[in-house]
mmCIF file of C-alpha atoms in Angstrom:
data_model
loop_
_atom_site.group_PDB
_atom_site.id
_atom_site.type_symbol
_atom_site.label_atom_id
_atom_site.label_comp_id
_atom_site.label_asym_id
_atom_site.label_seq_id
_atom_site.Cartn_x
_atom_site.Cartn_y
_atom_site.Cartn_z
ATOM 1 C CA UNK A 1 -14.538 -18.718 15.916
ATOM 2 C CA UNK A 2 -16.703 -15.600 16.087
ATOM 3 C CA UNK A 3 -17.242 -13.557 12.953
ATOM 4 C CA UNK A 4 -18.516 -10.186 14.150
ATOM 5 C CA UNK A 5 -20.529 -7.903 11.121
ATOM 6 C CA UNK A 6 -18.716 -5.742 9.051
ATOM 7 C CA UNK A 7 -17.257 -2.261 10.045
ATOM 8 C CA UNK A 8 -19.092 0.476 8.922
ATOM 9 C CA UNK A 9 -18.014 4.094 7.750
ATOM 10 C CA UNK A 10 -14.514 4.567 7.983
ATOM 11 C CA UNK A 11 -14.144 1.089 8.413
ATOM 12 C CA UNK A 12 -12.513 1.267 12.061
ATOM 13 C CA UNK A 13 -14.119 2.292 15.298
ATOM 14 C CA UNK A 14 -12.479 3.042 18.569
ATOM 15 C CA UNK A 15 -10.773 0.243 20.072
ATOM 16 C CA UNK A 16 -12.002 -1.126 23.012
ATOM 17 C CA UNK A 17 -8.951 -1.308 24.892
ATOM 18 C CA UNK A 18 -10.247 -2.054 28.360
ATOM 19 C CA UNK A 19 -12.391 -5.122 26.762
ATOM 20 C CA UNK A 20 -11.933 -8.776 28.451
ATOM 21 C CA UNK A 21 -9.283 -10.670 26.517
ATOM 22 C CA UNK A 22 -10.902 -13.999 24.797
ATOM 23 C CA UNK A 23 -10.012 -16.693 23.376
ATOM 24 C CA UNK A 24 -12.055 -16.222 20.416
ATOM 25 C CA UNK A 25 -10.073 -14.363 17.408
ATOM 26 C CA UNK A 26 -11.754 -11.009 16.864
ATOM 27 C CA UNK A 27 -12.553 -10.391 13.200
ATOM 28 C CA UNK A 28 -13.015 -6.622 11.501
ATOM 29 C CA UNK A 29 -13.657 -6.025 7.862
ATOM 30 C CA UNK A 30 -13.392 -2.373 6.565
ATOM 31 C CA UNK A 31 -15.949 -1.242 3.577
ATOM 32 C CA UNK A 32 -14.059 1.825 3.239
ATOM 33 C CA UNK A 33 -10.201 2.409 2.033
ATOM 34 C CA UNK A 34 -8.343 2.753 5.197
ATOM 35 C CA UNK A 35 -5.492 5.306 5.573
ATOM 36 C CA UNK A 36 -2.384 3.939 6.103
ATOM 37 C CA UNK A 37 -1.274 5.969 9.114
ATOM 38 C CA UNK A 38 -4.693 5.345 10.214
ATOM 39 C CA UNK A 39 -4.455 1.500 10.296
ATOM 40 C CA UNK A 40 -0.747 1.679 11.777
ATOM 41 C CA UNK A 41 -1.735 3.387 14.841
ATOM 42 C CA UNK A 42 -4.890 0.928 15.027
ATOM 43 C CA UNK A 43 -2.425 -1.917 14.963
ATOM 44 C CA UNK A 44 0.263 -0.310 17.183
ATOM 45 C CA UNK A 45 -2.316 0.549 19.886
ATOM 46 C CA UNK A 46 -4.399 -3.281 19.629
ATOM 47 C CA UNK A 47 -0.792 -4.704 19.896
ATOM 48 C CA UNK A 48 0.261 -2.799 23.092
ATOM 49 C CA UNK A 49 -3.181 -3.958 24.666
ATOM 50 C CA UNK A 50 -2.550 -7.603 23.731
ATOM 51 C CA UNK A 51 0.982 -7.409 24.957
ATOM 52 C CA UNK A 52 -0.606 -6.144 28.161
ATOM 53 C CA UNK A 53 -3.644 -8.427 28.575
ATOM 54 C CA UNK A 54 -6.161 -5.554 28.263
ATOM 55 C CA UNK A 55 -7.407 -7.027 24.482
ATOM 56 C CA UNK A 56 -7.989 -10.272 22.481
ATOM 57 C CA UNK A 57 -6.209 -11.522 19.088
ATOM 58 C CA UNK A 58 -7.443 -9.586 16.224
ATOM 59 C CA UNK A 59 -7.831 -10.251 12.276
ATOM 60 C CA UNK A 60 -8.150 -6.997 10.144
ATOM 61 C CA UNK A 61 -9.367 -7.108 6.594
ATOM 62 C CA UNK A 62 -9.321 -3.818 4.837
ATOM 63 C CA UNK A 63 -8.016 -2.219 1.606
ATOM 64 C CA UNK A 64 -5.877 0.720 1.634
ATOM 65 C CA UNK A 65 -5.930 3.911 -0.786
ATOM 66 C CA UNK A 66 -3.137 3.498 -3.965
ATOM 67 C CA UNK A 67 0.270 3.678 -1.449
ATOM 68 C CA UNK A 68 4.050 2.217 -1.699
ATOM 69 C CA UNK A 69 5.088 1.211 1.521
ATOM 70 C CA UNK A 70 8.818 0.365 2.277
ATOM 71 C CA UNK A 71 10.303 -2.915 5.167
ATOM 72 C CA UNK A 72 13.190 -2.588 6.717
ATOM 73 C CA UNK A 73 15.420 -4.093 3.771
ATOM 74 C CA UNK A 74 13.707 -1.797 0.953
ATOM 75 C CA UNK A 75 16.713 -0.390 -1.264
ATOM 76 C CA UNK A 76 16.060 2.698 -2.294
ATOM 77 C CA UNK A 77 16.701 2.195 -5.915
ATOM 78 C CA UNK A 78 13.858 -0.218 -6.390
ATOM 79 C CA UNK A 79 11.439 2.859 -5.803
ATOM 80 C CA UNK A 80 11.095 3.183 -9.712
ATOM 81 C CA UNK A 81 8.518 5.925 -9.471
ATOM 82 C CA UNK A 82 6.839 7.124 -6.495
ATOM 83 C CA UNK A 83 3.437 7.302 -8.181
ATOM 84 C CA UNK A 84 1.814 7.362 -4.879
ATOM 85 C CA UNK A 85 2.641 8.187 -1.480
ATOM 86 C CA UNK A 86 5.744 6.099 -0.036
ATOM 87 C CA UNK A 87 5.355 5.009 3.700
ATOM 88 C CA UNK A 88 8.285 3.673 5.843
ATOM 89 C CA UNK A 89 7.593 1.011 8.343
ATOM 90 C CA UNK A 90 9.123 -1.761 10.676
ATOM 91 C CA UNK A 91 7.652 -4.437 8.969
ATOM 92 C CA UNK A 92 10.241 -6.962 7.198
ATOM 93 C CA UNK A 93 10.564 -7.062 3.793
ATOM 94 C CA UNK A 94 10.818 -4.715 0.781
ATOM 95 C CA UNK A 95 9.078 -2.547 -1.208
ATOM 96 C CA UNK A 96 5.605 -3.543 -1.732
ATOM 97 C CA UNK A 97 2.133 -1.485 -3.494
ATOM 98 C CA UNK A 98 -1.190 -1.786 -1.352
ATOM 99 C CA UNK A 99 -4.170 -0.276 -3.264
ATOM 100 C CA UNK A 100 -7.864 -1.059 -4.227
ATOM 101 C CA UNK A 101 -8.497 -4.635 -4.875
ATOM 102 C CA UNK A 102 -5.929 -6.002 -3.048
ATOM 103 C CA UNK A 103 -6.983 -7.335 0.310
ATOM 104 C CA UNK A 104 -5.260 -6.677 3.071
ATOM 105 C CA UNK A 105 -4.995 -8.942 6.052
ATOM 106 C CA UNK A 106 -3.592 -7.159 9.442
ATOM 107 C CA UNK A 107 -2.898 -10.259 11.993
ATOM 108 C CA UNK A 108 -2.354 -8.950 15.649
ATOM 109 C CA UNK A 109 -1.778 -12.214 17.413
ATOM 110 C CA UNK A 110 -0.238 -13.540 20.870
ATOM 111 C CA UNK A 111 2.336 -15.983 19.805
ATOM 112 C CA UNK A 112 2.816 -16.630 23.658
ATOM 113 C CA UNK A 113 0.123 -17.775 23.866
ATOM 114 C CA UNK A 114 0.328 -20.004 20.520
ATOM 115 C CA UNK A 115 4.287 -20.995 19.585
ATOM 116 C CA UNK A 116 6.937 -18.251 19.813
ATOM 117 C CA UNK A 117 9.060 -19.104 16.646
ATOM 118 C CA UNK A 118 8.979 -16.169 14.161
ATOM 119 C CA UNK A 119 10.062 -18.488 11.188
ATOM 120 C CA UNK A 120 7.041 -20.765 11.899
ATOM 121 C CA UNK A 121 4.644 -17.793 12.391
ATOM 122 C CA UNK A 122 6.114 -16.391 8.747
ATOM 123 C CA UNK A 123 5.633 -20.458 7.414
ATOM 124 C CA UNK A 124 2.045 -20.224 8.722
ATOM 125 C CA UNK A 125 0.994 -17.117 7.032
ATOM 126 C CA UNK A 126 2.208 -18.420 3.975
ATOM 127 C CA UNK A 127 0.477 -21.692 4.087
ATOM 128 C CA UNK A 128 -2.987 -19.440 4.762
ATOM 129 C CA UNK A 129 -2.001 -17.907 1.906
ATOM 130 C CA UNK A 130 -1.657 -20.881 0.231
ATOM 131 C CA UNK A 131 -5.220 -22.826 1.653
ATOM 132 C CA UNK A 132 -6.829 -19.587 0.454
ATOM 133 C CA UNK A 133 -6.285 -19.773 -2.881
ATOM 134 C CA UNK A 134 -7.280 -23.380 -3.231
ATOM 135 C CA UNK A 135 -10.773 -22.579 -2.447
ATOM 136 C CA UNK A 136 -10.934 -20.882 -5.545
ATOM 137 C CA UNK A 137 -8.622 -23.428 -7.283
ATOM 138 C CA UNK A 138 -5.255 -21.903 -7.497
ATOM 139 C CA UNK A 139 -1.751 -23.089 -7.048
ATOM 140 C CA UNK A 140 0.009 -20.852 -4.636
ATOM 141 C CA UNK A 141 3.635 -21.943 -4.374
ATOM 142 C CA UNK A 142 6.581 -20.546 -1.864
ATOM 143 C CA UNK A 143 9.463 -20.199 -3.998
ATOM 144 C CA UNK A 144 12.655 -20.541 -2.074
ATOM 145 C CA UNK A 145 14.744 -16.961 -1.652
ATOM 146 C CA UNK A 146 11.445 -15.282 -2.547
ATOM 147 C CA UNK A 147 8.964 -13.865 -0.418
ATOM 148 C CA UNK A 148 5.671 -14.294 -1.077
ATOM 149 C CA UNK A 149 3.140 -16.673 -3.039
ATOM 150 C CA UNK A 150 3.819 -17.332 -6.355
ATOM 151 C CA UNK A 151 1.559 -19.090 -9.415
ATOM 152 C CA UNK A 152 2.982 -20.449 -12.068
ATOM 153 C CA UNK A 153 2.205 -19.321 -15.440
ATOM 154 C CA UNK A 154 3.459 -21.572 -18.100
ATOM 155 C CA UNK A 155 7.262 -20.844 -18.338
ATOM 156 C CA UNK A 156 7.096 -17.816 -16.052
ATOM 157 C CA UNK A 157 5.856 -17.243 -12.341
ATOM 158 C CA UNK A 158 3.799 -14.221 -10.947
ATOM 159 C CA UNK A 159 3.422 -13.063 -7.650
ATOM 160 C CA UNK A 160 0.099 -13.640 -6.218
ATOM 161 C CA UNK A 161 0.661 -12.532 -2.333
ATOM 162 C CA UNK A 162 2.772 -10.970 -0.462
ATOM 163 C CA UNK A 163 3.318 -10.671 3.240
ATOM 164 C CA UNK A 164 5.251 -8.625 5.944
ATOM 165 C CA UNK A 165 5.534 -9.223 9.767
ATOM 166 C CA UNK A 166 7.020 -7.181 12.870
ATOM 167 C CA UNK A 167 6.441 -8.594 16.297
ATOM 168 C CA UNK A 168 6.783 -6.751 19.456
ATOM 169 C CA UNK A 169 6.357 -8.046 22.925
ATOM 170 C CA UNK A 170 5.918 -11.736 21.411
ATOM 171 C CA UNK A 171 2.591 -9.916 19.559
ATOM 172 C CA UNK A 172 2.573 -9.985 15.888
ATOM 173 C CA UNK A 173 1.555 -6.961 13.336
ATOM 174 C CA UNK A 174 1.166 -6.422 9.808
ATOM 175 C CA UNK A 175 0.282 -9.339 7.822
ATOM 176 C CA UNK A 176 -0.517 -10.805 4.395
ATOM 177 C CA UNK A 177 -1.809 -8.953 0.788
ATOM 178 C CA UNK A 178 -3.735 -10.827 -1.491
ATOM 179 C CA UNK A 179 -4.166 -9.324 -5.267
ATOM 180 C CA UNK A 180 -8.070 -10.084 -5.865
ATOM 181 C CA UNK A 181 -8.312 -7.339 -8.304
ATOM 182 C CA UNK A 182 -6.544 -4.612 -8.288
ATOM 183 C CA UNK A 183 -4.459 -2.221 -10.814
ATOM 184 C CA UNK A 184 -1.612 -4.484 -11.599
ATOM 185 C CA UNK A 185 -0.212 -1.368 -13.637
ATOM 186 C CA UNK A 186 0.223 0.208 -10.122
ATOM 187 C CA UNK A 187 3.122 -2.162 -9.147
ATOM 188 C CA UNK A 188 5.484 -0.626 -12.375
ATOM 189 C CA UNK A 189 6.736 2.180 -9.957
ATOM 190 C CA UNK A 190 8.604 -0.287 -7.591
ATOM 191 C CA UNK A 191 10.730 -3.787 -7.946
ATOM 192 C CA UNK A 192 8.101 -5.688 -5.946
ATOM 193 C CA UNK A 193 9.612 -7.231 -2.771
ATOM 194 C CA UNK A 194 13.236 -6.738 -4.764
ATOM 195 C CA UNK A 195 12.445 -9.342 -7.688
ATOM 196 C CA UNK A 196 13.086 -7.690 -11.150
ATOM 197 C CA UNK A 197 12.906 -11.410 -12.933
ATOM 198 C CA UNK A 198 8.789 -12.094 -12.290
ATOM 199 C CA UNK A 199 5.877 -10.268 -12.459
ATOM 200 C CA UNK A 200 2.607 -9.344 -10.650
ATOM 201 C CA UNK A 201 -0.651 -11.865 -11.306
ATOM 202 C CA UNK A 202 -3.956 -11.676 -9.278
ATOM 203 C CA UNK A 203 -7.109 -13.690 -9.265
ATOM 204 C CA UNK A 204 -8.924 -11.716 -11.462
ATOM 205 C CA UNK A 205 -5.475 -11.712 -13.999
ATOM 206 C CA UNK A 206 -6.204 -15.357 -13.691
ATOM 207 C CA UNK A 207 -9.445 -15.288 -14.809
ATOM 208 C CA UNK A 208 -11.296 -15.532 -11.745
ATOM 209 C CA UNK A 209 -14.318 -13.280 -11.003
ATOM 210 C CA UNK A 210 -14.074 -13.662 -6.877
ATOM 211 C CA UNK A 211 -15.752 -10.788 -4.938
ATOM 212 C CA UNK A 212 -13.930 -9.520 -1.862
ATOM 213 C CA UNK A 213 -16.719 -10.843 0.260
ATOM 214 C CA UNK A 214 -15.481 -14.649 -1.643
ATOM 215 C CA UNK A 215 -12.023 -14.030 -0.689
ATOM 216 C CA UNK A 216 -12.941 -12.798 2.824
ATOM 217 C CA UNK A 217 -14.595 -15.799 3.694
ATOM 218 C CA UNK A 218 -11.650 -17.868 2.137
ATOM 219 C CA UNK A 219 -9.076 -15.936 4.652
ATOM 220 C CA UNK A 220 -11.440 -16.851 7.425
ATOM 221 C CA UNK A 221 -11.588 -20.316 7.097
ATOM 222 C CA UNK A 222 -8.415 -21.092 6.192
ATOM 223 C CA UNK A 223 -6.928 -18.850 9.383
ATOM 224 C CA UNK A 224 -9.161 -21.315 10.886
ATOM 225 C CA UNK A 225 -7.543 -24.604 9.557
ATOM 226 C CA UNK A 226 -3.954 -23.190 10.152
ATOM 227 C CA UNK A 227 -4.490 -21.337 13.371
ATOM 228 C CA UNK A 228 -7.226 -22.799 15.135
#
């Protein structure tokens, strides 16, 4: 797999839309916060091009300013407090908080070209989840009815990662949020995902010092193991 450098300014250049597709995942890591209209329409447009054969597979890492977005099941009443700006968008799921620390993992891939099953696309992206945080020796567990990775912490379980999918045209958007570090306070003005029962955790709640650059690296080569 080819690892290109990292993005620099904003974080996102101009697509390339008229670029040869390969076979080789393209990977882009943002230094800067990324709007999160910004990074919809980056998806939206890469996924057209896929659809169409005019781009490759792509892999975004990036963070995203303190935001509440809302999936197509979000009920309203689990917006507690809309302490930051609240987003609607066609990805599955709930109500979840993106914001610095938390790395964000955008996967715009062809499942025509890999298998087109939705539920084993969603059962992959939690297992990379899962082979992630191994390297840096925790237990991520799927916990059934729940969405999401979850650690368990004695007698209670916190959510580690979450994840949210839409596919179009057989190509896949949105993707997976790991907590490395961020603001766990910031999740008290939603129900995460809908669960009132379990908390929020992340690696550095855990005790774990891992620098985004660590965790970057993890996501790469587990994508690698699970996705080829």
């Amino acid at each position: 797999m080819e690892i290109p450098a990292r993005v620099p300014e904003h974080g996102f250049g101009k697509l390339n839309l008229d670029a040869p597709v390969k076979d080789q995942v393209e990977w882009r890591v943002s230094d800067q916060p990324v709007a999160y209209p910004d990074a919809l329409a980056e998806m939206e447009a890469r996924a057209a091009a896929i659809a169409e054969g005019r781009a490759g597979e792509l892999v975004w890492l990036l963070e995203h300013p303190p935001i509440y977005t809302a999936g197509t099941s979000a009920n309203d009443a689990d917006l507690i407090e809309a302490r930051f700006p609240v987003y609607r968008t066609g990805r599955g799921g709930q109500f979840t908080y993106h914001g610095p620390g938390q790395r964000v993992g955008y996967a715009m891939l062809d499942l025509r070209r890999r298998t087109p099953d939705v539920r084993a696309y969603v059962r992959d992206l939690e297992q990379w989840l899962i082979e992630t945080l191994a390297q840096f020796d925790v237990r991520g567990e799927r916990r059934e009815g729940r969405v999401g990775i979850w650690v368990q912490r004695g007698t209670k379980e916190d959510k580690i990662a979450a994840l949210g999918v839409r596919i179009k045209r057989w190509v896949t958007l949105h993707g997976v949020a790991l907590n490395v570090a961020p603001d766990l306070t910031h999740f008290s003005g939603i129900v995460p995902c809908g669960v009132r029962a379990h908390g929020v955790t992340s690696l550095a709640d855990l005790g774990i010092a891992a620098t985004m650059a660590d965790v970057d690296m993890a996501l790469k080569q587990s994508f690698t193991k699970i996705f080829g």
